[in-house]
Short mmCIF file of C-alpha atoms in Angstrom, two decimals:
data_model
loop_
_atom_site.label_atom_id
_atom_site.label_comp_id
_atom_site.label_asym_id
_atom_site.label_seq_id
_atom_site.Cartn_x
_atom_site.Cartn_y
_atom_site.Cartn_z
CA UNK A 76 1.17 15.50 -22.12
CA UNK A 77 3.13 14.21 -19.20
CA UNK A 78 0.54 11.88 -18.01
CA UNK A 79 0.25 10.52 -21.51
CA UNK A 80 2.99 9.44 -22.41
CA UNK A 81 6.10 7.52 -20.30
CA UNK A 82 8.26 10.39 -19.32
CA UNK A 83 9.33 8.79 -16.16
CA UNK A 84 9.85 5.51 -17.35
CA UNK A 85 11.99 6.06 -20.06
CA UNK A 86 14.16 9.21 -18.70
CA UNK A 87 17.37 8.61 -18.35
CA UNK A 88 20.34 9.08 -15.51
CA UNK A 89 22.86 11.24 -16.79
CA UNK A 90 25.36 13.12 -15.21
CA UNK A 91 26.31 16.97 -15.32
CA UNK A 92 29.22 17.46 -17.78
CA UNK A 93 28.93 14.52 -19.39
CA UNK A 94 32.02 14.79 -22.03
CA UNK A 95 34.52 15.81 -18.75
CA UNK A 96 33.27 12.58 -16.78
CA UNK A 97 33.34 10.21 -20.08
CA UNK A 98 37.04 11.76 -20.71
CA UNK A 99 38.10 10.85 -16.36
CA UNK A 100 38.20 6.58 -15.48
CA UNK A 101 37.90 8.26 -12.13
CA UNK A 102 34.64 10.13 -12.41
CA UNK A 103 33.23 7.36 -15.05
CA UNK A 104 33.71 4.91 -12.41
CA UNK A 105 31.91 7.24 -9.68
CA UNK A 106 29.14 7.69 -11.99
CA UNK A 107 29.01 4.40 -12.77
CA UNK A 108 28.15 3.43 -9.03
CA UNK A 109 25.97 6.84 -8.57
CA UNK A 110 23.26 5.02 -11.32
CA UNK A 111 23.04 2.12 -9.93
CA UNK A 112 22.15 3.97 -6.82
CA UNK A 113 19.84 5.87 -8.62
CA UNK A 114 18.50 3.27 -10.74
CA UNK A 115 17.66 0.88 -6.92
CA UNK A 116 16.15 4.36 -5.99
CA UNK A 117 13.61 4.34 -9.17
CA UNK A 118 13.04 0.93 -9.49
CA UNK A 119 12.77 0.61 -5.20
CA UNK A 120 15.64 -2.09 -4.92
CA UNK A 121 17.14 -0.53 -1.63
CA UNK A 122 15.82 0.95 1.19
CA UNK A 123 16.20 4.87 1.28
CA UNK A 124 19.34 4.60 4.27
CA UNK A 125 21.34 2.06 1.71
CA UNK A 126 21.42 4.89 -0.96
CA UNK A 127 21.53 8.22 0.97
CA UNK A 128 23.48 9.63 3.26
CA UNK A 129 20.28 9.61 5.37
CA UNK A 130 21.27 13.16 7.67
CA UNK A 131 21.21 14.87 4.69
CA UNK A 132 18.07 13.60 2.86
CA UNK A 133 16.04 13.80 5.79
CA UNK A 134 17.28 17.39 6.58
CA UNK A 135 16.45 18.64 2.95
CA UNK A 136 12.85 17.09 3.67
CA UNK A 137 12.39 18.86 6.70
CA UNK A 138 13.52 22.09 4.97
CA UNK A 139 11.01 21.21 2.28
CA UNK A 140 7.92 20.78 4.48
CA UNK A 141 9.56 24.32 6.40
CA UNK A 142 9.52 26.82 2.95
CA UNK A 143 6.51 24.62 1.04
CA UNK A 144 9.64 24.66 -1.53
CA UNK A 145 8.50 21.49 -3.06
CA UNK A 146 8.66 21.91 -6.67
CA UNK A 147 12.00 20.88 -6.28
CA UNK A 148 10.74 17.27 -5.21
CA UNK A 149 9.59 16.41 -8.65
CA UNK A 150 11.12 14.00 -10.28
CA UNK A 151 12.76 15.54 -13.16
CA UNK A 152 13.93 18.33 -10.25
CA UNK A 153 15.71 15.85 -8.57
CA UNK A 154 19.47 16.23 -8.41
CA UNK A 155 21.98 14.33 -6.56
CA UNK A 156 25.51 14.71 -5.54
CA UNK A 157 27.82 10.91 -5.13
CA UNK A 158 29.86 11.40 -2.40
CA UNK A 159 32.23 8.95 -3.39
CA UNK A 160 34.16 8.63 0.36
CA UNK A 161 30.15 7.40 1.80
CA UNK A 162 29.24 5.72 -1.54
CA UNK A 163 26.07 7.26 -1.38
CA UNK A 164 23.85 9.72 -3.35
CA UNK A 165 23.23 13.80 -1.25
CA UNK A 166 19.72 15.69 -2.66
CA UNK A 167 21.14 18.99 -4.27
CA UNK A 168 18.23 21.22 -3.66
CA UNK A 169 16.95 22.73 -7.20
CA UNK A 170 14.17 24.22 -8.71
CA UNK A 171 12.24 24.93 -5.12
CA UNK A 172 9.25 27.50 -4.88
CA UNK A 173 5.78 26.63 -3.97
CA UNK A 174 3.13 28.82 -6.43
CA UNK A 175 0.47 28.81 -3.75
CA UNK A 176 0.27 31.92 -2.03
CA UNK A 177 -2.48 31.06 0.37
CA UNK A 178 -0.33 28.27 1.77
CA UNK A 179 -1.84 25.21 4.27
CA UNK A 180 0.59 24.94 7.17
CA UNK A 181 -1.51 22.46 8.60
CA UNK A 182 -0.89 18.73 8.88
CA UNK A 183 -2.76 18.41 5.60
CA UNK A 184 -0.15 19.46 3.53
CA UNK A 185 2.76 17.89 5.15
CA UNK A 186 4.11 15.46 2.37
CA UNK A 187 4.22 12.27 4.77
CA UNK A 188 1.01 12.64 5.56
CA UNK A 189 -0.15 13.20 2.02
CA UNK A 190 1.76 9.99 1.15
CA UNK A 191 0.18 8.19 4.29
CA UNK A 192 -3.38 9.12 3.01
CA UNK A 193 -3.36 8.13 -0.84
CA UNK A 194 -5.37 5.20 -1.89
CA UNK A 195 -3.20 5.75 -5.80
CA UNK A 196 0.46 7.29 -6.10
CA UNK A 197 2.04 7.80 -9.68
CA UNK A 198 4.51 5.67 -10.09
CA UNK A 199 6.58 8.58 -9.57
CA UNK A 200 5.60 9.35 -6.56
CA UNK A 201 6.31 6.32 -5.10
CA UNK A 202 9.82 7.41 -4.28
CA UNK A 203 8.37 9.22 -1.68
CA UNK A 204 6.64 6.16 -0.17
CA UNK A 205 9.73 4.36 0.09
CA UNK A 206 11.17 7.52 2.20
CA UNK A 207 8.37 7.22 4.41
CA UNK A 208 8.44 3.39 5.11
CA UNK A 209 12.04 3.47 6.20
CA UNK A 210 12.25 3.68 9.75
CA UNK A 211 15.71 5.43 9.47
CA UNK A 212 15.01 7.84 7.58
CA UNK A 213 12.04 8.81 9.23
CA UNK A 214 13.44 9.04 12.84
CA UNK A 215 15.84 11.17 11.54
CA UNK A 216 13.42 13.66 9.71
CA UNK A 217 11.21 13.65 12.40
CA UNK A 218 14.00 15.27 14.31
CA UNK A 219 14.92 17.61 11.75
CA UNK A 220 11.67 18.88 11.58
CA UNK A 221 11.67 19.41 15.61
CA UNK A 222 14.74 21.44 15.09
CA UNK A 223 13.89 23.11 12.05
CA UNK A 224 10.72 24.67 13.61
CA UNK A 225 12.32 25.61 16.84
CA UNK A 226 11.74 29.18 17.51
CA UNK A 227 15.22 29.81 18.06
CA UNK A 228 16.46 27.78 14.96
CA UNK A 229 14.29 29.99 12.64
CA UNK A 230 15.36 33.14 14.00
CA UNK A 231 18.98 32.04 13.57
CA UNK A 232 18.00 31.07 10.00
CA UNK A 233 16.70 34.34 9.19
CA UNK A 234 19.49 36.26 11.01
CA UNK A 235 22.11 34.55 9.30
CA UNK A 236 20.42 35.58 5.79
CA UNK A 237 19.08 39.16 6.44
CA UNK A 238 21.47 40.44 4.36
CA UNK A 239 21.52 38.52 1.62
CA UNK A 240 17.80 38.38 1.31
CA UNK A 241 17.84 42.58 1.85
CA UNK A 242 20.58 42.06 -1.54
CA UNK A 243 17.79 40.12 -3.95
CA UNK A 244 14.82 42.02 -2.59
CA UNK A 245 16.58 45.11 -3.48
CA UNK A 246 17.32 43.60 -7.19
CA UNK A 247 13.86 42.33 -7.63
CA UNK A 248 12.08 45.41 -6.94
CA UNK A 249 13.64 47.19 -9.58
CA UNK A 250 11.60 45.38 -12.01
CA UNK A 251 8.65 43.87 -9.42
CA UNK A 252 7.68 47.51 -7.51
CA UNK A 253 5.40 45.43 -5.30
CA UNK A 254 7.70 42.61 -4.62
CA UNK A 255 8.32 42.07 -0.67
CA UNK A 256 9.92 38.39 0.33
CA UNK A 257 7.98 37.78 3.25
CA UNK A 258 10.12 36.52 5.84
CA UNK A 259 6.75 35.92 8.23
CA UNK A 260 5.82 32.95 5.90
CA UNK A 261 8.56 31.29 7.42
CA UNK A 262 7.76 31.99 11.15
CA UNK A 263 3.77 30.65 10.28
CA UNK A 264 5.52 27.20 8.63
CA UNK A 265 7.71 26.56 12.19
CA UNK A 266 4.27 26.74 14.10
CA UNK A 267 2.48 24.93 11.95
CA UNK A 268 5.53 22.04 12.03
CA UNK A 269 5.38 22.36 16.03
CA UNK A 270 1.57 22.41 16.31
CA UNK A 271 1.11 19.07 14.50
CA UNK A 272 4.64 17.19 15.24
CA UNK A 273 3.26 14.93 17.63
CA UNK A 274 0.35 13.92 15.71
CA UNK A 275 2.45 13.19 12.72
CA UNK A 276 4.94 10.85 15.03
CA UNK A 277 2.13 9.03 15.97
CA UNK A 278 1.34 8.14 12.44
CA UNK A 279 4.23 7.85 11.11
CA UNK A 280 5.03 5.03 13.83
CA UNK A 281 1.87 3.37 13.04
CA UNK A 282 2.39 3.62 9.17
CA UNK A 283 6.16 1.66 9.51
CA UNK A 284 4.20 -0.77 11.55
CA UNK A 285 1.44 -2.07 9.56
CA UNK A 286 1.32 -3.03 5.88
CA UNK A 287 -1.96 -1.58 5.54
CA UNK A 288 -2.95 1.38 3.54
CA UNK A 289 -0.07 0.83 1.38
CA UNK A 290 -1.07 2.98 -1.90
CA UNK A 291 -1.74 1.13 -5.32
CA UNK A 292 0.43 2.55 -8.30
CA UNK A 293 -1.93 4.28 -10.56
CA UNK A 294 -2.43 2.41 -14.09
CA UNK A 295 -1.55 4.69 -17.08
CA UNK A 296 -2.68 4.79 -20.60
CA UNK A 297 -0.51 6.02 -22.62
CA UNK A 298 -1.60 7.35 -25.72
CA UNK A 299 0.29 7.13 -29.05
CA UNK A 300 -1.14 10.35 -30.58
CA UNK A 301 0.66 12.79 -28.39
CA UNK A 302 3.52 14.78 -29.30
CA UNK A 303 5.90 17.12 -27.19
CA UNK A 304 9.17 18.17 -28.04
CA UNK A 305 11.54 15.35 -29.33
CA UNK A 306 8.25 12.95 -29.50
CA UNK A 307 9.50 9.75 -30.34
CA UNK A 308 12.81 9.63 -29.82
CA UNK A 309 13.19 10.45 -26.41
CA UNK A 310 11.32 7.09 -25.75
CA UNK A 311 13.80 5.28 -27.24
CA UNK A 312 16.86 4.37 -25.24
CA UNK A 313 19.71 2.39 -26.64
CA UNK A 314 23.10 0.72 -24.72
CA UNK A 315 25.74 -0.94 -25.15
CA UNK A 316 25.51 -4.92 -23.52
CA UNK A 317 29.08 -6.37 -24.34
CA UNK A 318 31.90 -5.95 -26.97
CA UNK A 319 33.96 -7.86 -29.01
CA UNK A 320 35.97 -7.13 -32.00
CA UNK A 321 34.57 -4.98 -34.26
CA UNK A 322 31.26 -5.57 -33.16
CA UNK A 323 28.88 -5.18 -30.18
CA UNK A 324 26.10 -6.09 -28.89
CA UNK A 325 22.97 -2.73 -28.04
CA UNK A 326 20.08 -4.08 -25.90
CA UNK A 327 17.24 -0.85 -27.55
CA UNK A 328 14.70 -0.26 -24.96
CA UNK A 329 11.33 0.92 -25.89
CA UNK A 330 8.94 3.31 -23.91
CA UNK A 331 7.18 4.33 -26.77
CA UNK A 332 3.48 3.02 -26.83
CA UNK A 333 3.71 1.91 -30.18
CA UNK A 334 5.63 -0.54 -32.38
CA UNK A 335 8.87 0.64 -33.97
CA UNK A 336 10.69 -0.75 -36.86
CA UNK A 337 14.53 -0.67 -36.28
CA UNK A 338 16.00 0.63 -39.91
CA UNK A 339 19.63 1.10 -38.84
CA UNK A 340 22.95 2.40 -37.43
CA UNK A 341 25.76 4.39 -38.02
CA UNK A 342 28.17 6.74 -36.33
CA UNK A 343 26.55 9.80 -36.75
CA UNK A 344 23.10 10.68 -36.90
CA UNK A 345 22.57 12.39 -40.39
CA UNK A 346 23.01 9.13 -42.06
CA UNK A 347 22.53 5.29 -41.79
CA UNK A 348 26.14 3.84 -41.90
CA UNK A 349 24.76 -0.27 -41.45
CA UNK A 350 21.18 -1.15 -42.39
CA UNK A 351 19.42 -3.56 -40.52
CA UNK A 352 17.79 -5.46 -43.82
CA UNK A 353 15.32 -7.67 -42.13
CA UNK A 354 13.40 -4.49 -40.46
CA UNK A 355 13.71 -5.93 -36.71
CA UNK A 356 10.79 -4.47 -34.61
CA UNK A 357 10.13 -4.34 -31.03
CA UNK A 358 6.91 -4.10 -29.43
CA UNK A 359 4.68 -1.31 -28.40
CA UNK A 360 5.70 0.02 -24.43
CA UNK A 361 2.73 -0.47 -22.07
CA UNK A 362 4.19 -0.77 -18.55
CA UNK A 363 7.30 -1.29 -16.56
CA UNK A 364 10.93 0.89 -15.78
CA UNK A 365 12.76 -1.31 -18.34
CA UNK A 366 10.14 -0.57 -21.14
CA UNK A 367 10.21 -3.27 -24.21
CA UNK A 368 14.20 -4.53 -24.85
CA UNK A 369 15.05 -6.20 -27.63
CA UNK A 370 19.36 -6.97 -28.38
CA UNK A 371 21.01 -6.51 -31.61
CA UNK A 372 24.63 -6.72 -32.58
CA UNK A 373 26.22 -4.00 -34.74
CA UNK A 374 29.72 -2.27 -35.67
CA UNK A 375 31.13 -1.25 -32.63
CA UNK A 376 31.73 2.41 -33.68
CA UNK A 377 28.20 2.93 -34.19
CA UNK A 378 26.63 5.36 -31.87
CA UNK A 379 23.22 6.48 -33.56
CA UNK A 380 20.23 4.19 -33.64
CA UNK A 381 17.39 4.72 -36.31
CA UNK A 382 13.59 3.62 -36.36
CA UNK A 383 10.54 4.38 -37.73
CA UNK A 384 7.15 3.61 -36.79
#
């Protein structure tokens, strides 16, 4: 289902505790700025170094490619913290385990060089790509990755959370008999990191050089006959443009990859307050971040859009 429909596209940038920053002008504001970060992030606007604080994305990279933790690198893992003193976005690592247990610590499985060896990304994960084509950024995870997989730095790692990891073993086992964190996993991922650093250098250099072997994004078909979960709707996205009197103008974007008649709005969503009488319609979604926008004006305490299809 996620491949067949526009989950990406049409997902939208919320924040965490969404009433508490709606109810602050402060933290509105902040948020404000954090999604336009995010939105030059998804829609590759910026360079990765105007939107991060750069030490701190390329360390959590570098601590990826150490633990193979890199479920957290999908996109709808992704979190982010606005540090509002830097205006820029921090990664807030979530949502990391890798479910291979026979793990490649080779070169082969370092992300960069994945990235560097695609002939097709997703669109998705093209925000990768742009990591790896900023010359900032990668100088600095380069180095990370030196000192990540330093002997010494891993044993100070592990040293430093013996205890703790003692604590959750101990909790684990009493439902999982056979469960035993292996610490050793960690020691194998630092050699593997040391053994093919300087090859990696190499072509990372040589990638932020040349425009060649830049991946294509992968054309999607997306299918109208799937359903998951809150099918439609979620591929509907509605927001507010301008506002003037008692009216207001919604720009309605569509990801949906088919036609939808627009019946209405209202202030809540169990009923249709204002009827839209000439059935506007917008277009079936086929490709693009913005999906298919078409603007309407309405009451300006409205705050539910309907449709049909």
């Amino acid at each position: 289902v996620w491949k067949t429909l526009p989950f990406f596209e049409a997902a939208e940038i919320e924040p965490f505790g969404e009433g508490k920053v709606q109810d602050s002008p402060v933290l509105f504001s902040q948020f404000i700025t954090a999604q336009k970060l995010m939105y030059q992030y998804r829609a590759h606007l910026m360079p990765a170094s105007q939107i991060f604080d750069i030490d701190k994305l390329a360390a959590y990279f570098a601590m990826l490619d150490l633990t193979h933790a890199r479920h957290g690198m999908v996109w709808h893992n992704q979190r982010f913290y606005y540090n509002p003193v830097l205006s820029k976005l921090e990664p807030i690592a979530f949502d990391g385990y890798t479910d291979l247990p026979a793990t490649d610590v080779s070169i082969s499985d370092n992300q960069a060089n994945v990235v560097m060896n695609s002939t097709y990304l997703n669109e998705e994960e093209y925000l990768y790509f742009d990591f790896f084509r900023d010359s900032v950024f990668v100088g600095k995870y380069l180095d990370k990755l030196a000192e990540f997989s330093n002997k010494k730095s891993i044993d100070s790692i592990l040293f430093s959370l013996s205890n703790e990891e003692r604590h959750y073993d101990s909790l684990l086992k009493l439902e999982f008999v056979h469960y035993r964190y292996d610490t050793s996993f960690f020691r194998r991922s630092a050699e593997g990191i040391r053994n093919y650093l300087p090859e990696l250098t190499v072509k990372l250099n040589l990638y932020l050089d040349t425009i060649q072997g830049i991946p294509e994004i992968k054309k999607q078909h997306y299918t109208d006959t799937s359903t998951f979960e809150n099918t439609p709707e979620f591929f509907v996205n509605a927001y507010m443009e301008s506002h003037e009197g008692d009216s207001m103008v919604i720009g309605i974007h569509n990801y949906y990859p088919q036609e939808i008649i627009l019946v209405g709005a209202s202030i809540k969503d169990k009923f249709i307050f204002n009827y839209f009488y000439s059935k506007p319609s917008i277009e079936a979604y086929t490709q693009g971040l913005d999906g298919v926008v078409r603007n309407l004006t309405v009451d300006s305490v409205s705050n539910f859009v309907f449709f049909t299809l």
